[in-house]
Coordinates of C-alpha atoms and ligand atoms in Angstrom, one line a residue:
M183 CA -40.4 34.3 18.0
K184 CA -37.5 35.8 15.3
M185 CA -34.9 34.8 17.8
G186 CA -36.5 30.9 18.1
V187 CA -36.0 31.1 13.7
W188 CA -32.2 32.4 13.9
F189 CA -32.0 30.2 15.9
N190 CA -32.3 26.7 14.1
V191 CA -31.3 28.4 11.1
S192 CA -27.7 29.3 12.2
L193 CA -28.6 25.3 13.9
M194 CA -28.7 24.2 10.2
F195 CA -26.4 25.4 8.9
L196 CA -23.7 24.5 12.1
C197 CA -25.1 20.8 11.5
I198 CA -24.6 21.7 7.4
F199 CA -20.2 22.5 8.4
F200 CA -20.1 19.5 10.8
I201 CA -21.4 17.5 8.5
T202 CA -19.6 18.6 5.0
G203 CA -16.1 19.4 7.1
S204 CA -15.9 16.5 8.3
L205 CA -16.3 14.4 4.9
S206 CA -13.0 12.6 3.7
K207 CA -14.0 10.7 0.0
L208 CA -11.7 8.6 1.8
E209 CA -12.4 5.5 3.9
R210 CA -10.9 5.3 7.2
L211 CA -10.5 2.3 9.1
K212 CA -9.7 1.6 12.7
H213 CA -7.6 -1.6 13.4
P214 CA -7.5 -2.6 16.8
V215 CA -3.3 -2.5 19.4
T216 CA -3.5 -5.6 21.3
K217 CA -0.1 -5.6 22.4
S218 CA -0.4 -4.2 25.9
D219 CA 3.5 -1.7 24.4
G220 CA 1.3 -0.6 21.9
S221 CA 3.7 -1.7 19.4
L222 CA 2.7 -2.7 16.0
S223 CA 4.4 -5.7 13.8
I224 CA 3.1 -6.3 9.8
L225 CA 4.1 -7.9 7.3
V226 CA 4.4 -6.3 3.8
V227 CA 4.1 -8.0 0.3
G228 CA 3.9 -7.0 -3.0
D229 CA 3.3 -8.4 -6.9
W230 CA 2.6 -12.5 -5.3
G231 CA -0.7 -14.1 -7.5
R232 CA 0.0 -16.4 -9.2
K233 CA -1.0 -20.0 -7.5
G234 CA 1.9 -20.5 -6.0
Q235 CA 4.4 -20.6 -8.8
F236 CA 7.8 -18.4 -9.3
N237 CA 8.9 -19.2 -5.8
Q238 CA 5.2 -17.5 -4.1
S239 CA 4.3 -20.5 -2.5
R240 CA 8.2 -20.3 -0.6
V241 CA 7.9 -17.1 0.4
A242 CA 4.4 -17.7 1.7
H243 CA 6.2 -20.0 3.9
Q244 CA 9.3 -17.9 5.5
M245 CA 5.9 -14.9 6.0
G246 CA 3.9 -18.0 7.9
I247 CA 7.4 -18.2 10.2
V248 CA 8.7 -14.9 10.3
G249 CA 4.9 -14.2 11.2
E250 CA 4.7 -16.1 14.3
Q251 CA 8.1 -15.2 15.3
L252 CA 7.0 -11.1 15.1
D253 CA 3.4 -12.5 15.5
I254 CA 2.1 -9.4 13.9
D255 CA -1.2 -8.0 14.2
F256 CA -1.6 -7.9 9.9
V257 CA -0.2 -8.7 6.3
V258 CA -0.5 -5.2 3.3
S259 CA -0.2 -6.0 0.2
V260 CA 1.1 -3.3 -2.3
G261 CA -1.0 -4.9 -5.6
D262 CA -0.5 -7.1 -8.4
N263 CA -2.8 -9.1 -6.5
F264 CA -3.4 -11.9 -9.5
Y265 CA -2.1 -12.6 -12.1
D266 CA -1.5 -12.0 -15.0
D267 CA -5.1 -10.3 -15.3
G268 CA -6.4 -9.6 -12.1
L269 CA -9.2 -11.5 -11.8
K270 CA -12.2 -12.4 -13.7
G271 CA -14.9 -11.7 -11.8
E272 CA -15.9 -12.7 -7.6
T273 CA -15.7 -16.1 -9.0
D274 CA -12.9 -16.6 -10.0
P275 CA -11.0 -19.7 -8.4
S276 CA -7.5 -17.1 -9.1
F277 CA -8.5 -16.2 -6.0
E278 CA -7.6 -19.3 -3.5
A279 CA -5.4 -21.0 -6.2
S280 CA -3.4 -17.5 -5.1
F281 CA -4.2 -16.5 -2.0
S282 CA -6.4 -18.5 0.2
H283 CA -4.3 -22.1 -0.5
I284 CA -0.8 -20.4 -0.4
Y285 CA -0.9 -18.2 2.9
T286 CA -2.1 -21.7 5.1
H287 CA 0.3 -21.3 8.0
P288 CA -1.1 -20.0 11.5
S289 CA 0.7 -17.2 11.4
L290 CA -1.2 -15.2 8.5
Q291 CA -4.9 -15.8 9.0
K292 CA -4.6 -11.8 9.7
Q293 CA -6.6 -9.2 8.1
W294 CA -5.1 -8.8 4.9
Y295 CA -5.2 -5.1 3.1
A296 CA -4.7 -4.7 -0.3
V297 CA -4.4 -1.9 -2.9
L298 CA -4.4 -2.8 -7.0
G299 CA -1.6 -3.3 -9.1
N300 CA -1.7 -2.1 -13.3
H301 CA -2.0 -6.0 -13.3
D302 CA -5.4 -5.8 -11.1
Y303 CA -6.3 -3.8 -13.9
R304 CA -6.8 -5.8 -16.4
G305 CA -9.0 -7.2 -14.5
N306 CA -12.2 -6.8 -12.7
V307 CA -11.7 -4.9 -10.7
E308 CA -14.8 -4.7 -8.4
A309 CA -14.5 -7.9 -7.7
Q310 CA -11.4 -7.7 -6.0
L311 CA -13.3 -4.8 -4.3
S312 CA -16.5 -6.7 -3.8
H313 CA -17.5 -8.0 0.1
V314 CA -18.4 -12.1 -1.7
L315 CA -14.7 -12.2 -1.8
T316 CA -14.1 -11.0 2.1
Q317 CA -17.3 -13.6 2.5
K318 CA -15.5 -16.2 0.8
D319 CA -12.3 -15.1 2.5
W320 CA -12.8 -12.6 5.4
R321 CA -8.7 -11.9 6.1
W322 CA -9.6 -10.8 2.8
F323 CA -9.8 -6.8 1.9
C324 CA -8.9 -4.4 -1.3
R325 CA -9.6 -0.7 -1.3
R326 CA -8.2 1.9 -3.8
S327 CA -7.9 4.0 -1.1
F328 CA -8.5 4.2 2.0
I329 CA -6.9 5.6 5.7
L330 CA -6.2 2.9 8.3
S331 CA -5.3 3.8 12.0
S332 CA -3.6 1.3 14.2
G333 CA -2.2 2.7 17.1
M334 CA 0.1 5.8 16.9
V335 CA 0.7 4.6 12.8
E336 CA -2.1 6.8 10.2
F337 CA -1.4 4.1 6.6
F338 CA -2.3 6.8 3.7
F339 CA -3.3 3.6 1.0
V340 CA -2.5 5.7 -2.4
D341 CA -4.2 3.9 -5.8
T342 CA -1.0 4.9 -8.0
N343 CA -2.6 3.2 -11.1
P344 CA -4.6 6.1 -12.8
F345 CA -2.0 8.6 -12.5
V346 CA 0.6 6.6 -14.9
E347 CA 0.5 8.0 -18.0
K348 CA 0.8 5.3 -20.4
Y349 CA -1.9 3.2 -19.2
F350 CA -3.9 5.6 -21.1
T351 CA -2.1 6.5 -24.0
E352 CA -1.1 3.2 -24.6
P353 CA -4.7 1.5 -24.4
K354 CA -3.5 -0.9 -27.3
D355 CA -1.0 -3.0 -25.7
H356 CA -3.5 -4.0 -22.9
T357 CA -7.7 -3.0 -21.6
Y358 CA -7.2 -1.6 -18.4
D359 CA -11.0 -1.7 -16.1
W360 CA -11.5 2.2 -15.9
R361 CA -14.9 1.4 -14.6
N362 CA -15.5 4.7 -11.8
V363 CA -12.5 6.0 -12.6
L364 CA -13.1 8.5 -15.1
P365 CA -13.0 11.4 -15.9
R366 CA -8.7 10.6 -14.4
D367 CA -7.5 14.7 -13.6
R368 CA -10.5 14.6 -11.5
Y369 CA -10.9 11.5 -10.3
I370 CA -6.2 12.6 -9.7
S371 CA -6.8 15.4 -8.1
N372 CA -10.0 14.4 -5.9
L373 CA -7.7 12.0 -4.4
L374 CA -4.7 14.5 -4.3
H375 CA -7.0 17.1 -2.2
D376 CA -8.7 14.6 0.1
L377 CA -4.9 12.8 0.4
D378 CA -3.5 16.1 1.4
R379 CA -5.9 16.8 3.8
A380 CA -6.2 14.1 5.6
I381 CA -2.0 13.4 6.1
K382 CA -2.1 17.3 6.7
K383 CA -5.0 16.0 9.3
S384 CA -3.3 13.4 10.6
R385 CA -1.8 13.1 14.6
A386 CA -0.3 10.2 14.1
T387 CA 3.1 9.6 15.9
W388 CA 3.8 7.7 12.3
K389 CA 2.7 8.3 9.1
F390 CA 3.1 5.6 6.4
V391 CA 1.9 6.2 2.6
V392 CA 1.3 3.2 0.4
G393 CA 0.5 2.4 -3.4
H394 CA 1.7 0.3 -6.2
H395 CA 4.3 1.9 -7.8
G396 CA 7.7 3.2 -7.6
I397 CA 8.6 6.5 -6.2
K398 CA 12.3 6.8 -6.3
T399 CA 14.0 3.1 -7.9
A400 CA 16.9 1.3 -9.0
G401 CA 13.7 -1.0 -10.3
E402 CA 13.5 -1.9 -14.4
H403 CA 10.6 0.3 -14.4
G404 CA 11.8 3.5 -13.2
V405 CA 10.9 6.5 -11.0
T406 CA 6.8 7.0 -12.1
Q407 CA 7.5 11.1 -13.4
E408 CA 3.9 11.1 -12.3
L409 CA 4.1 10.1 -8.6
V410 CA 6.9 12.3 -8.7
D411 CA 6.0 15.7 -9.6
Q412 CA 1.8 14.8 -8.0
L413 CA 2.4 13.3 -4.9
L414 CA 6.7 13.4 -3.7
P415 CA 5.5 17.1 -3.2
I416 CA 2.6 15.6 -0.6
L417 CA 4.9 12.8 1.0
K418 CA 7.7 15.7 2.0
E419 CA 5.7 19.1 2.5
H420 CA 3.5 16.5 5.6
K421 CA 6.7 14.3 6.5
V422 CA 6.1 11.3 5.7
D423 CA 8.1 8.6 7.2
L424 CA 7.1 5.9 4.2
Y425 CA 6.6 5.6 1.3
I426 CA 6.0 1.6 0.9
N427 CA 5.5 0.5 -2.7
G428 CA 5.7 -2.5 -5.9
H429 CA 5.9 -2.6 -9.4
D430 CA 9.7 -3.7 -9.5
H431 CA 9.9 -7.8 -8.7
C432 CA 12.8 -7.0 -6.2
L433 CA 13.3 -5.9 -2.5
Q434 CA 15.0 -2.0 -2.4
H435 CA 15.7 0.7 0.8
I436 CA 16.0 3.9 -0.8
G437 CA 16.8 7.0 1.8
T438 CA 18.0 9.5 3.3
K439 CA 18.5 10.7 6.6
G440 CA 15.6 12.6 8.2
E441 CA 13.3 12.2 5.0
T442 CA 11.0 10.0 3.8
Q443 CA 12.3 6.0 3.1
F444 CA 11.1 4.3 0.4
L445 CA 10.6 0.9 0.4
T446 CA 10.2 -1.6 -2.5
S447 CA 8.8 -4.8 -1.3
G448 CA 7.7 -6.5 -4.8
G449 CA 9.4 -9.5 -4.4
G450 CA 6.1 -12.3 -3.9
S451 CA 6.7 -14.5 -6.8
K452 CA 8.3 -14.2 -10.3
A453 CA 11.3 -11.7 -9.6
W454 CA 15.7 -12.2 -10.8
R455 CA 15.0 -9.9 -13.4
G456 CA 18.2 -8.6 -14.1
T457 CA 17.4 -4.7 -14.3
V458 CA 19.0 -2.4 -11.9
L459 CA 19.3 0.4 -13.1
P460 CA 21.8 4.0 -11.9
W461 CA 21.2 4.9 -8.6
D462 CA 23.0 7.4 -5.9
P463 CA 25.0 4.6 -3.6
K464 CA 24.7 6.4 -0.9
E465 CA 20.8 6.8 -1.1
L466 CA 20.5 2.7 -2.8
K467 CA 20.5 1.2 0.7
L468 CA 19.5 -2.5 -0.1
Y469 CA 18.6 -3.9 -4.1
Y470 CA 17.7 -7.4 -4.1
D471 CA 17.1 -9.1 -7.8
G472 CA 14.9 -12.3 -6.2
Q473 CA 12.1 -13.2 -4.6
G474 CA 11.2 -12.1 -0.7
F475 CA 9.1 -10.7 2.4
M476 CA 9.5 -7.3 4.3
S477 CA 8.4 -6.8 7.6
L478 CA 7.9 -3.6 9.9
H479 CA 8.2 -3.6 13.8
I480 CA 6.1 -0.6 14.9
T481 CA 7.0 1.4 18.5
R482 CA 6.4 4.9 19.7
S483 CA 9.7 6.1 18.9
K484 CA 11.4 3.8 16.7
V485 CA 10.2 1.9 13.3
N486 CA 12.5 -1.7 12.7
F487 CA 12.0 -2.8 9.1
I488 CA 13.3 -5.9 7.9
Y489 CA 13.6 -8.1 4.2
Y490 CA 13.7 -11.2 3.8
D491 CA 14.7 -13.6 1.0
V492 CA 12.6 -16.7 0.0
S493 CA 14.6 -18.8 2.4
G494 CA 14.6 -16.4 4.8
N495 CA 17.5 -14.7 5.9
V496 CA 17.8 -11.1 6.5
L497 CA 18.6 -9.4 3.3
H498 CA 19.0 -6.0 5.5
Q499 CA 17.6 -4.4 8.0
S500 CA 17.0 -0.8 9.0
S501 CA 14.8 1.6 11.4
L502 CA 13.8 5.1 12.2
S503 CA 13.8 7.0 15.6
K504 CA 11.4 9.6 16.2
R505 CA 14.4 11.9 18.5
S506 CA 17.4 11.0 15.5
H507 CA 16.0 9.9 13.1
L508 CA 17.3 7.0 10.8
F509 CA 19.9 5.0 12.0
Ligands
LIG792 C1 13.7 -19.8 -6.1 O1 14.4 -18.8 -5.6 C2 15.5 -19.5 -5.6 C3 16.6 -19.3 -4.6 O2 16.5 -17.8 -4.4 C4 16.4 -19.7 -7.3 O3 17.6 -20.1 -6.5 C5 15.3 -19.8 -7.9 O4 16.0 -19.3 -9.5 C6 14.0 -19.3 -7.7 N1 12.8 -19.5 -8.6 C7 12.2 -18.7 -9.6 C8 10.9 -19.4 -9.9 O5 12.4 -17.6 -9.2

């Protein structure tokens, strides 16, 4: 009898331990691998939603052509999905005008995985996260932060907006939709904690982190110091292969052999700002001020990334390899 009670109690603790032990606040998704060699091809675009203007439609057209050539599995959006002020609500026609009616090529009829940018936070964030948009266009999937596994790759999508101090201290410039983010300190510390744990536990061959704001960038916004201080140490500690972002309206590759590579794909529409900040030329492999996008081709031993301009010309390409690392 006593033995039985003891057994039940320990079983209960064991269950609680396993349930809480496996609890992570970061939503996890799997994207199935469909190619027989297990490889994965994706496109990355950022800073795009302008109802086709500022060459958004031309970029979309080329994405369609490249998407077909590479037989892409899905598309990643690095944020600033809808200008200037995100979506007003679930019925905002900008969703169709800037997304559904623009990325119409058959090869782009794939799942899109999106994070939010600062301009998205100036509108109704909950609308972009809503399943109502997914009902209108099945491709749409947007979350603040989440983990996507696909074969040998794990993508860690991070909401970088709450890290940026000035959005909180200079609110006169714009209003931001911080519902479900405040209190800010707790949001950030929970996110960093969950992310650190998830990347540490990951057994994926390749680990990519995706966010809107740049960590290393020569673009006009400059480095996001809050991310350098708080996110970069996690990328370094767990040897994350790529950090991919938008925010600066350019195409950029910054990296040192054997370390995390920093890729910016923020050329989805308005570009040509004419501002480039100084950066060590040994690290700066590409800086292109104009419109375009990026592709990634991932195999077990190699990641190849290619940058394209508005006419589909290849501006730059580079690769990482698991044995010798970069180039
Ligand atoms: C569109 O792209 C072309 C080619 O890069 C460029 O000359 C033109 O200025 C771009 N238009 C806008 C509005 O950025």
